[in-house]
XYZ file of C-alpha atoms in Angstrom:
653
model
C -93.406 -129.246 -32.318
C -94.092 -130.757 -29.056
C -92.353 -128.074 -26.939
C -89.454 -130.203 -26.162
C -85.870 -129.285 -27.127
C -84.590 -131.666 -29.579
C -80.945 -131.265 -28.482
C -81.596 -131.552 -24.819
C -80.538 -135.027 -23.258
C -83.455 -136.688 -21.594
C -83.036 -137.094 -17.922
C -81.748 -140.651 -17.464
C -80.235 -140.717 -20.917
C -76.568 -141.127 -21.260
C -75.291 -138.265 -23.445
C -71.873 -139.862 -23.818
C -73.070 -143.474 -24.442
C -70.557 -145.328 -26.688
C -71.396 -146.274 -30.103
C -72.590 -149.836 -30.928
C -69.322 -150.667 -32.626
C -67.178 -149.411 -29.722
C -65.055 -152.277 -28.421
C -64.895 -150.626 -25.036
C -68.609 -150.609 -24.575
C -69.521 -152.893 -21.584
C -71.486 -155.906 -22.344
C -74.257 -156.879 -19.997
C -76.386 -159.294 -22.043
C -78.321 -156.484 -23.656
C -78.433 -155.866 -27.387
C -75.392 -154.115 -28.549
C -77.476 -151.247 -29.811
C -79.669 -151.042 -26.723
C -79.085 -147.755 -24.688
C -78.145 -147.895 -20.993
C -80.930 -145.605 -19.939
C -84.091 -147.322 -21.130
C -84.729 -145.018 -24.015
C -84.329 -146.185 -27.689
C -81.437 -144.442 -29.459
C -83.955 -143.358 -32.129
C -86.273 -141.849 -29.563
C -86.836 -138.111 -29.320
C -85.600 -136.138 -26.288
C -88.853 -135.788 -24.692
C -88.965 -139.522 -23.827
C -91.896 -140.495 -26.254
C -90.742 -143.138 -28.653
C -91.518 -142.524 -32.363
C -93.171 -145.996 -32.514
C -95.273 -145.399 -29.466
C -98.880 -146.420 -30.039
C -97.735 -149.292 -32.521
C -97.454 -152.744 -31.409
C -93.881 -153.644 -30.590
C -93.732 -156.320 -33.147
C -94.350 -153.569 -35.730
C -91.523 -151.331 -34.512
C -88.355 -151.538 -36.672
C -85.675 -153.822 -35.286
C -82.165 -152.522 -35.398
C -79.225 -154.844 -35.960
C -75.959 -154.593 -34.163
C -74.520 -152.489 -36.952
C -77.304 -150.103 -36.765
C -79.085 -151.251 -39.950
C -82.820 -151.269 -39.984
C -84.261 -154.673 -40.233
C -87.657 -155.533 -41.834
C -90.534 -154.965 -39.408
C -92.498 -158.024 -38.429
C -96.147 -158.034 -39.354
C -98.323 -157.311 -36.336
C -101.531 -159.029 -35.440
C -103.408 -156.214 -33.480
C -103.408 -152.532 -33.940
C -102.325 -150.759 -30.801
C -105.662 -149.618 -29.638
C -106.970 -153.156 -29.544
C -103.897 -154.447 -27.623
C -104.412 -151.453 -25.230
C -107.996 -152.287 -24.647
C -107.346 -155.895 -24.073
C -104.740 -154.832 -21.338
C -107.265 -152.441 -19.709
C -109.875 -155.128 -19.861
C -107.516 -157.691 -18.125
C -106.815 -155.216 -15.378
C -110.634 -154.562 -14.875
C -111.197 -158.261 -14.513
C -108.584 -158.552 -12.094
C -110.060 -155.665 -10.005
C -113.509 -157.244 -10.089
C -111.911 -160.539 -8.964
C -110.263 -158.917 -6.146
C -113.376 -157.138 -5.060
C -115.704 -160.009 -5.894
C -116.715 -160.676 -2.115
C -118.020 -157.184 -1.745
C -119.883 -156.995 -5.117
C -122.044 -160.004 -3.695
C -123.691 -157.487 -1.196
C -122.098 -153.945 -1.324
C -124.393 -152.681 1.453
C -124.195 -155.832 3.668
C -120.564 -156.787 3.424
C -117.441 -154.972 4.812
C -113.849 -155.761 5.701
C -113.608 -158.433 8.485
C -111.604 -155.776 10.655
C -111.633 -152.024 10.954
C -114.984 -151.324 9.529
C -114.773 -147.706 10.506
C -112.887 -146.717 7.473
C -115.436 -147.994 4.898
C -118.234 -146.178 6.838
C -116.249 -142.812 6.879
C -115.743 -143.058 3.182
C -119.387 -143.651 2.565
C -120.302 -140.712 4.732
C -117.962 -138.433 2.678
C -119.435 -139.722 -0.572
C -122.891 -138.681 0.743
C -121.233 -135.324 1.504
C -120.448 -134.960 -2.111
C -124.073 -135.503 -3.072
C -125.065 -132.632 -0.837
C -122.365 -130.359 -2.267
C -123.655 -130.872 -5.765
C -127.389 -131.015 -5.150
C -127.742 -128.403 -2.365
C -124.790 -126.255 -2.907
C -123.278 -127.255 0.625
C -120.026 -125.843 1.559
C -117.526 -128.670 0.512
C -114.685 -127.999 2.951
C -116.643 -128.248 6.374
C -119.735 -129.804 7.737
C -121.785 -129.676 11.031
C -123.849 -132.663 9.927
C -121.058 -134.684 11.688
C -119.663 -134.193 15.191
C -122.533 -131.592 15.897
C -122.217 -128.768 16.974
C -118.274 -128.669 16.753
C -118.343 -129.888 13.105
C -115.565 -131.415 10.991
C -113.000 -129.871 8.949
C -113.286 -131.959 5.676
C -110.093 -130.552 4.102
C -108.140 -131.813 7.120
C -109.737 -135.107 6.683
C -109.988 -137.381 3.610
C -113.329 -135.955 2.065
C -112.283 -137.396 -1.459
C -114.057 -134.698 -3.220
C -112.181 -135.368 -6.318
C -113.700 -139.035 -6.306
C -117.061 -138.321 -4.742
C -118.180 -135.503 -6.926
C -117.700 -137.429 -10.305
C -119.513 -140.297 -8.679
C -122.615 -138.329 -7.398
C -124.836 -139.989 -10.151
C -123.951 -143.485 -9.012
C -124.426 -142.590 -5.358
C -127.843 -141.032 -6.007
C -128.836 -144.241 -7.941
C -127.416 -146.952 -5.910
C -126.274 -145.446 -2.638
C -122.891 -144.814 -1.099
C -122.079 -148.571 -0.296
C -122.298 -149.298 -4.150
C -120.124 -146.304 -4.857
C -117.491 -147.471 -2.485
C -117.069 -150.820 -4.200
C -117.139 -149.095 -7.643
C -114.368 -146.674 -6.526
C -112.171 -149.545 -5.142
C -112.603 -151.580 -8.392
C -111.847 -148.636 -10.669
C -108.991 -147.356 -8.559
C -107.243 -150.781 -8.933
C -107.789 -151.154 -12.523
C -107.301 -147.450 -13.374
C -103.944 -147.139 -11.490
C -102.681 -150.328 -13.399
C -103.986 -149.003 -16.651
C -102.538 -145.524 -16.332
C -99.044 -146.814 -15.388
C -99.249 -149.393 -18.324
C -100.158 -146.491 -20.599
C -97.138 -144.240 -19.530
C -94.657 -147.183 -19.366
C -95.575 -148.356 -22.849
C -95.233 -144.850 -24.415
C -92.213 -143.487 -22.310
C -90.066 -146.087 -20.892
C -90.148 -149.486 -22.465
C -90.493 -150.898 -26.044
C -92.219 -154.203 -25.204
C -96.012 -154.195 -24.316
C -95.433 -157.144 -22.027
C -92.927 -155.304 -20.098
C -95.393 -152.275 -19.561
C -98.167 -154.877 -18.793
C -96.018 -156.218 -15.919
C -94.994 -153.107 -14.540
C -98.683 -151.696 -14.626
C -100.007 -154.807 -13.107
C -97.769 -154.564 -10.018
C -98.342 -150.789 -9.635
C -102.120 -151.571 -9.499
C -102.154 -155.013 -7.462
C -99.090 -154.892 -5.322
C -99.587 -156.296 -1.876
C -99.568 -152.739 -0.684
C -102.352 -151.547 -2.960
C -104.419 -154.759 -1.886
C -103.776 -153.994 1.712
C -105.451 -150.525 1.333
C -108.175 -151.625 -1.066
C -110.613 -152.821 1.665
C -110.486 -149.422 3.460
C -108.845 -146.637 1.677
C -110.006 -146.101 -2.000
C -108.392 -142.485 -1.809
C -104.938 -144.116 -1.254
C -105.167 -146.730 -4.101
C -106.605 -144.137 -6.637
C -103.099 -143.479 -7.928
C -104.205 -143.120 -11.559
C -102.940 -139.517 -11.938
C -99.432 -140.404 -10.524
C -97.877 -141.773 -13.625
C -98.956 -138.741 -15.572
C -97.620 -136.374 -12.772
C -94.353 -138.180 -12.809
C -94.111 -137.942 -16.714
C -94.918 -134.344 -16.791
C -92.222 -133.595 -14.278
C -89.638 -135.388 -16.438
C -90.992 -133.552 -19.580
C -90.191 -130.206 -17.715
C -86.453 -131.064 -17.616
C -86.282 -130.603 -21.451
C -89.277 -128.433 -22.096
C -89.214 -125.331 -24.567
C -92.876 -124.381 -23.562
C -92.337 -124.011 -19.956
C -95.487 -122.082 -19.176
C -97.762 -124.614 -20.799
C -96.066 -127.590 -19.266
C -96.124 -125.985 -15.829
C -99.853 -125.285 -16.189
C -100.633 -128.864 -17.157
C -98.548 -130.100 -14.109
C -100.433 -127.631 -11.719
C -103.788 -128.905 -13.083
C -102.826 -132.528 -12.425
C -101.461 -131.673 -8.895
C -104.658 -129.725 -8.110
C -106.930 -132.640 -8.880
C -104.716 -135.182 -7.045
C -104.732 -132.835 -3.961
C -108.604 -133.430 -3.835
C -108.083 -137.256 -3.933
C -105.244 -137.698 -1.356
C -102.651 -135.047 -0.297
C -100.393 -137.617 1.259
C -99.922 -139.627 -1.915
C -99.314 -136.289 -3.682
C -96.595 -135.481 -1.169
C -95.103 -138.890 -1.562
C -95.023 -138.414 -5.429
C -93.196 -134.953 -4.919
C -90.573 -136.477 -2.707
C -90.042 -139.477 -5.012
C -89.634 -137.288 -8.117
C -87.251 -135.037 -6.153
C -85.038 -137.935 -4.783
C -84.944 -139.641 -8.325
C -83.835 -136.503 -10.014
C -81.196 -135.847 -7.476
C -79.928 -139.375 -7.743
C -79.698 -138.963 -11.602
C -77.939 -135.676 -11.463
C -75.527 -137.001 -8.733
C -74.454 -139.739 -11.121
C -74.379 -137.552 -14.273
C -73.852 -133.799 -13.302
C -73.793 -132.823 -16.880
C -77.589 -133.468 -17.103
C -78.154 -130.439 -14.870
C -76.766 -128.122 -17.248
C -79.476 -128.460 -19.782
C -82.267 -129.470 -17.330
C -82.296 -126.822 -14.518
C -83.643 -123.949 -16.428
C -86.745 -125.310 -17.786
C -87.229 -127.588 -14.827
C -87.246 -124.746 -12.327
C -89.170 -122.465 -14.548
C -91.936 -125.046 -15.088
C -92.007 -125.903 -11.371
C -92.338 -122.189 -10.587
C -95.298 -121.922 -12.948
C -96.831 -125.119 -11.577
C -96.380 -123.506 -7.880
C -98.004 -120.298 -8.879
C -100.942 -121.985 -10.589
C -101.597 -124.712 -7.945
C -101.204 -122.183 -5.197
C -103.824 -119.949 -6.831
C -106.207 -122.943 -7.121
C -105.448 -124.437 -3.725
C -104.821 -121.325 -1.634
C -108.328 -121.191 -0.076
C -108.921 -124.996 0.480
C -105.408 -125.209 2.199
C -106.102 -122.161 4.381
C -109.306 -123.969 5.567
C -107.294 -127.190 6.295
C -104.584 -125.575 8.129
C -106.073 -122.420 9.755
C -109.730 -122.939 9.556
C -112.221 -124.048 12.136
C -111.421 -127.495 13.559
C -107.971 -127.530 12.036
C -105.409 -129.526 13.773
C -101.456 -129.931 13.615
C -99.818 -133.196 13.543
C -101.257 -136.729 13.408
C -102.636 -138.608 16.346
C -100.158 -140.429 18.455
C -101.999 -143.727 17.579
C -100.561 -143.685 14.080
C -97.544 -141.287 14.086
C -95.235 -144.062 14.956
C -96.595 -146.635 12.458
C -93.592 -148.281 10.663
C -92.819 -151.325 8.825
C -90.983 -154.213 10.592
C -87.777 -155.094 8.501
C -89.138 -158.549 8.091
C -92.266 -157.161 6.314
C -90.265 -156.827 3.103
C -89.577 -160.572 2.764
C -93.235 -161.754 3.645
C -96.046 -162.097 1.152
C -99.089 -159.898 1.833
C -102.101 -161.224 3.683
C -104.390 -160.770 0.733
C -102.052 -162.772 -1.534
C -101.556 -166.397 -2.471
C -98.727 -166.913 -0.308
C -99.756 -164.608 2.592
C -100.039 -165.796 6.160
C -102.475 -163.402 8.026
C -101.615 -164.516 11.368
C -97.901 -164.054 11.003
C -98.216 -160.781 9.215
C -99.978 -159.013 12.325
C -96.525 -158.973 13.825
C -94.974 -157.097 11.031
C -97.430 -154.284 10.275
C -99.364 -151.777 12.356
C -102.530 -153.482 11.260
C -103.880 -155.412 8.097
C -104.822 -152.043 6.400
C -101.301 -150.875 6.403
C -99.337 -153.834 4.914
C -97.169 -151.302 2.848
C -94.297 -153.812 1.866
C -94.833 -157.485 1.805
C -93.045 -158.399 -1.366
C -91.970 -161.826 -0.327
C -88.638 -163.473 -0.336
C -88.699 -164.533 -4.104
C -89.613 -160.893 -5.326
C -87.167 -159.260 -2.941
C -84.338 -161.373 -4.258
C -85.437 -160.871 -7.885
C -85.365 -157.169 -7.404
C -81.990 -157.220 -6.013
C -80.906 -159.581 -9.032
C -82.439 -156.941 -11.446
C -80.472 -154.043 -9.972
C -77.252 -156.132 -9.949
C -77.912 -157.278 -13.619
C -78.765 -153.821 -14.943
C -76.401 -151.873 -12.664
C -74.726 -150.087 -15.571
C -77.790 -148.301 -16.490
C -78.195 -144.957 -14.881
C -81.956 -145.075 -14.463
C -81.717 -148.341 -12.720
C -79.201 -147.046 -10.136
C -81.319 -143.997 -9.549
C -84.548 -146.027 -9.023
C -82.549 -148.465 -6.871
C -81.539 -145.659 -4.531
C -84.981 -144.055 -4.549
C -86.662 -147.381 -3.624
C -84.120 -148.136 -0.825
C -84.311 -144.718 0.730
C -88.056 -144.734 1.235
C -87.944 -148.399 2.324
C -85.693 -147.346 5.109
C -87.898 -144.303 6.019
C -90.780 -146.709 6.010
C -89.517 -148.564 8.927
C -90.609 -145.560 11.148
C -88.877 -144.222 14.372
C -87.753 -147.531 15.565
C -86.341 -150.614 13.424
C -87.236 -154.107 14.505
C -87.088 -157.572 12.963
C -90.226 -159.739 13.748
C -91.051 -157.157 16.472
C -87.520 -157.599 18.227
C -84.648 -155.336 18.499
C -86.131 -151.725 18.011
C -83.084 -150.014 17.001
C -83.178 -146.129 16.133
C -84.726 -145.364 12.774
C -83.901 -142.308 10.743
C -87.478 -141.260 10.507
C -86.998 -140.070 14.161
C -85.147 -137.027 12.585
C -88.038 -136.165 10.401
C -91.150 -136.871 12.207
C -91.609 -133.428 13.484
C -90.706 -131.612 10.203
C -93.580 -129.510 8.554
C -95.873 -131.478 6.460
C -93.910 -134.535 7.316
C -95.489 -134.583 10.734
C -98.874 -135.541 9.061
C -97.346 -138.458 7.343
C -97.958 -142.023 8.197
C -94.314 -143.435 7.688
C -95.189 -147.029 6.940
C -96.781 -145.654 3.745
C -93.431 -144.709 2.176
C -93.330 -148.452 1.355
C -95.991 -147.449 -1.501
C -93.158 -145.583 -3.186
C -90.884 -148.608 -2.914
C -93.617 -150.786 -4.479
C -93.754 -148.444 -7.475
C -89.937 -148.629 -7.885
C -90.103 -152.521 -7.831
C -92.713 -152.274 -10.523
C -90.581 -150.127 -12.667
C -87.546 -152.365 -12.224
C -89.635 -155.381 -13.225
C -90.811 -153.462 -16.322
C -87.212 -152.536 -17.316
C -86.006 -156.109 -16.682
C -88.757 -157.552 -18.836
C -88.019 -155.136 -21.539
C -84.285 -155.737 -21.633
C -84.918 -159.585 -21.486
C -87.088 -159.380 -24.536
C -84.483 -157.978 -26.539
C -81.220 -159.806 -24.939
C -79.228 -161.999 -27.028
C -78.422 -164.882 -24.910
C -78.893 -167.962 -27.164
C -82.253 -168.426 -28.703
C -85.045 -165.922 -28.160
C -87.515 -168.759 -27.027
C -84.998 -169.775 -24.324
C -84.332 -166.340 -23.106
C -88.085 -165.616 -22.806
C -88.653 -168.813 -21.052
C -86.028 -167.906 -18.454
C -87.483 -164.595 -17.646
C -91.067 -165.771 -17.640
C -90.020 -168.692 -15.234
C -88.260 -166.070 -12.911
C -91.305 -163.856 -12.883
C -93.643 -166.841 -12.055
C -91.529 -167.950 -9.162
C -91.248 -164.349 -7.962
C -94.785 -163.191 -8.429
C -96.733 -166.314 -7.616
C -96.581 -165.767 -3.953
C -98.012 -162.230 -4.237
C -100.823 -162.851 -6.639
C -103.841 -161.151 -5.340
C -106.828 -163.053 -3.858
C -110.378 -161.672 -3.204
C -110.635 -159.248 -0.467
C -111.934 -160.950 2.857
C -115.269 -159.596 3.949
C -117.946 -160.366 6.468
C -121.476 -159.492 6.945
C -122.533 -156.124 8.681
C -125.859 -155.069 10.154
C -128.180 -153.384 7.758
C -129.317 -149.734 8.201
C -132.483 -149.974 10.458
C -135.846 -149.620 8.809
C -136.644 -146.829 11.028
C -133.922 -144.851 9.197
C -134.594 -145.840 5.686
C -138.417 -145.482 6.006
C -137.840 -141.926 7.086
C -139.732 -142.623 10.476
C -137.047 -140.642 12.161
C -138.235 -137.420 10.491
C -141.105 -137.286 13.003
C -138.637 -136.522 15.694
C -135.653 -134.784 14.418
C -135.555 -131.133 12.961
C -132.839 -129.516 11.254
C -131.014 -128.050 14.222
C -131.375 -131.200 16.362
C -129.367 -134.485 16.294
C -130.277 -138.099 16.042
C -127.877 -139.960 18.512
C -127.108 -143.530 17.728
C -126.275 -145.908 20.564
C -123.358 -146.312 21.108
C -122.468 -142.870 20.373
C -120.492 -142.475 17.013
C -116.809 -142.891 17.372
C -113.885 -145.003 16.085
C -115.277 -148.492 16.141
C -118.926 -147.291 16.364
C -119.573 -146.064 12.884
C -123.012 -147.589 12.121
C -124.655 -144.268 12.801
C -122.493 -142.658 10.152
C -123.778 -145.370 7.657
C -127.307 -144.463 8.777
C -126.701 -140.906 7.964
C -124.986 -141.577 4.687
C -128.014 -143.705 3.588
C -130.385 -140.506 3.957
C -127.797 -138.285 2.252
C -126.883 -136.659 5.677
C -130.377 -135.409 6.210
C -129.979 -135.534 9.959
C -126.951 -134.492 12.184
C -125.093 -136.780 14.575
C -122.727 -136.112 17.428
C -119.273 -137.559 17.584
C -118.045 -139.759 14.737
C -114.790 -141.044 13.217
C -112.657 -138.405 11.814
C -109.471 -136.484 12.608
C -110.052 -133.194 14.880
C -107.882 -131.340 17.358
C -107.746 -132.603 20.793
C -110.416 -131.242 23.028
C -112.063 -129.515 20.148
C -109.433 -126.625 20.168
C -108.388 -125.525 16.892
C -104.791 -125.792 16.285
C -104.148 -128.603 18.784
C -102.498 -131.895 17.697
C -104.880 -134.295 16.019
C -106.734 -137.066 17.585
C -109.647 -139.438 16.192
C -113.178 -138.339 16.943
C -114.701 -135.416 18.691
C -113.948 -134.042 22.049
C -114.233 -136.666 24.774
C -117.685 -137.233 26.173
C -118.750 -139.255 29.288
C -121.933 -140.863 27.697
C -119.886 -142.359 24.863
C -117.345 -143.656 27.150
C -119.955 -145.542 29.374
C -121.857 -146.880 26.357
C -118.699 -148.068 24.730
C -117.819 -149.990 28.017
C -121.133 -151.622 28.177
C -120.925 -152.603 24.417
C -117.694 -154.277 24.975
C -118.277 -155.936 28.256
C -122.047 -156.709 27.864
C -122.576 -155.614 31.546
C -124.797 -152.520 32.282
C -123.352 -149.739 34.253
C -125.126 -148.490 37.325
C -124.718 -144.623 36.738
C -124.043 -142.182 39.636
C -126.056 -138.989 39.797
C -122.906 -137.135 38.615
C -122.675 -139.241 35.490
C -126.422 -138.936 34.873
C -126.244 -135.121 35.057
C -123.055 -134.904 32.810
C -124.907 -137.256 30.187
C -127.885 -134.987 30.315
C -125.707 -131.933 29.805
C -124.090 -133.583 26.794
C -127.443 -134.524 25.278
C -128.364 -130.860 25.607
C -124.963 -129.598 24.058
C -125.709 -131.893 21.138
C -129.307 -130.605 20.912
C -130.400 -134.407 20.772
C -133.871 -135.157 19.728
C -133.811 -138.989 20.122
C -131.449 -141.839 20.929
C -131.737 -144.888 18.677
C -130.627 -148.363 19.553
C -130.996 -151.118 17.087
C -132.618 -154.089 18.568
C -129.976 -156.497 17.083
C -127.006 -154.233 18.099
C -124.350 -156.098 20.074
C -125.234 -156.318 23.874
C -128.458 -154.489 23.060
C -130.242 -155.343 26.277
C -127.384 -154.038 28.561
C -127.214 -150.854 26.507
C -131.028 -150.391 26.670
C -130.930 -150.662 30.523
C -128.121 -148.327 30.821
C -129.734 -145.566 28.674
C -132.941 -146.024 30.618
C -131.204 -144.517 33.494
C -130.799 -141.328 31.642
C -133.841 -141.113 29.421
C -136.315 -143.447 31.057
C -138.119 -146.295 29.338
C -137.620 -146.591 25.545
C -140.201 -147.174 22.808
C -139.791 -149.988 20.211
C -140.531 -148.616 16.730
C -139.849 -151.016 13.780
C -136.463 -152.539 14.472
C -134.986 -150.015 16.938
C -135.411 -148.773 20.417
C -136.119 -144.926 20.554
C -135.897 -142.531 23.410
C -137.545 -139.036 22.876
C -135.425 -136.711 24.907
C -136.644 -133.459 23.324
C -138.549 -132.491 26.659
C -135.167 -132.670 28.619
C -132.738 -131.210 25.915
C -135.105 -128.288 24.730
C -136.354 -127.192 28.171
C -135.518 -123.680 29.142
C -132.445 -123.382 31.425
């Protein structure tokens, strides 16, 4: 027994589907015995095919009259087929990340290098959690002395802690590229596994669907910056377990399993977890709206299982969520800088920048930035998706998927809808932007849900086409392969674009800094760490966060007041603003006495021991001359300028 009612119709299954010999049954080019809902008629009601795990060419074929036909001899057992698919996805992921693999510590995305530095810092924090028992949900090593609420940021404990051995052996930069590579391959492989066992019969259909889930333009867009967002390998299992609940007879067990998956995903990325919950809810509502009879048998086990899941997940996540929403340095709502991020309507018809047909210059007008290209299917794939929906419109699951994908595509447009940055009409997201939980969502990322829907539609279309009876089988497969090539060729992934970045100074890696900085003092990089100035975070990560730094790149309440709306970085500081201006313009600033006194007060507040400026930093000479006005002449040690400010910052009064 598998805990699933044998008499319960699967959500998405037509309980009143006409028989194969029913002359009133609509013909849409699909085998006469093929069901309309994507589940074989001989499949058990839990959505698991009886031939799952076997090669498709060993599954018994069924003729139009329902008589079993002799199975064809298979070439490979299923485990070899699966391993070959997983290997293919891994090779694809290595290809995409190949430019970073050339020098993980010395190469970074050509734009927005702050995100990789932040991720590497959080990976080093996981090392301290495991080796030193450090508190996992808050740290004072960053943004000292205010600290950073790590639960309110993307601390990726669910990824960082399992990768601690890699981080210890090779450093956080290598761990970063390992995570990106495994996230792409793992997401594709997980979707392939679930699709091949629970949705489609033909492995090639599951492979196409899994490939697009793992390597869609939206996933490629985030790959250079956000391994937490592209680590979606748990999502297909969460979706599967939600659907299992609709017909479960072991509600407690299935609810606990779902709760464990939900809890782990919460420590990878909460936003993606929220998206998954919303997508499952909309999909199930779309199914029931079309076939109300499904609700009669599904509501009791579904609500019971969700209740069990909620109780267990709440018990496991109650304290971390308390820290996130009510703890020190908690904030409510996103920074205004990202709250209105939305897709341009034209973004759905242009290929992504990191794809074969992508135009990076043109795309900058269609997305908030290159790391948020959350649509970008291209005209050919957009048209193919519409054609699939029209072709398979009689299938309940296709209509529900189409509604789900369209709804979230519309929400991803944000508060204002535009076409090539023109028009800016009202968008429905304007109604929801202040709703609880949704006020912390970046709306453009709803396009990630649409990408998964497109992948599922592709898988269903290939599965139907492989069993369709339109002339010879060879001709049919040739037609579908041609359509896929035309649609997917423009969005084939290319290696991520990378540029060189400055190495961590020898002064840091050699441990020379330890002569100056004690546990209750800070090392102040020049410029002061902030969004756009994150090299100091990489320095700290290279030492496993053995020294504290002020400022940094993270989300925190405005003005450092817990409960305020969020902003990037710590409380504003005058010294950081001045040094940022010098770094940008290349012109030193002649500081007033008031500016000098304020800067010294800030150094005292930070308990600064030394200021450190790399000799090869951009505009290093103007920066050095500006710092001299505060701390006097610096001393060159190895490859940096050092100012020892302990006599000023530790003096009484």
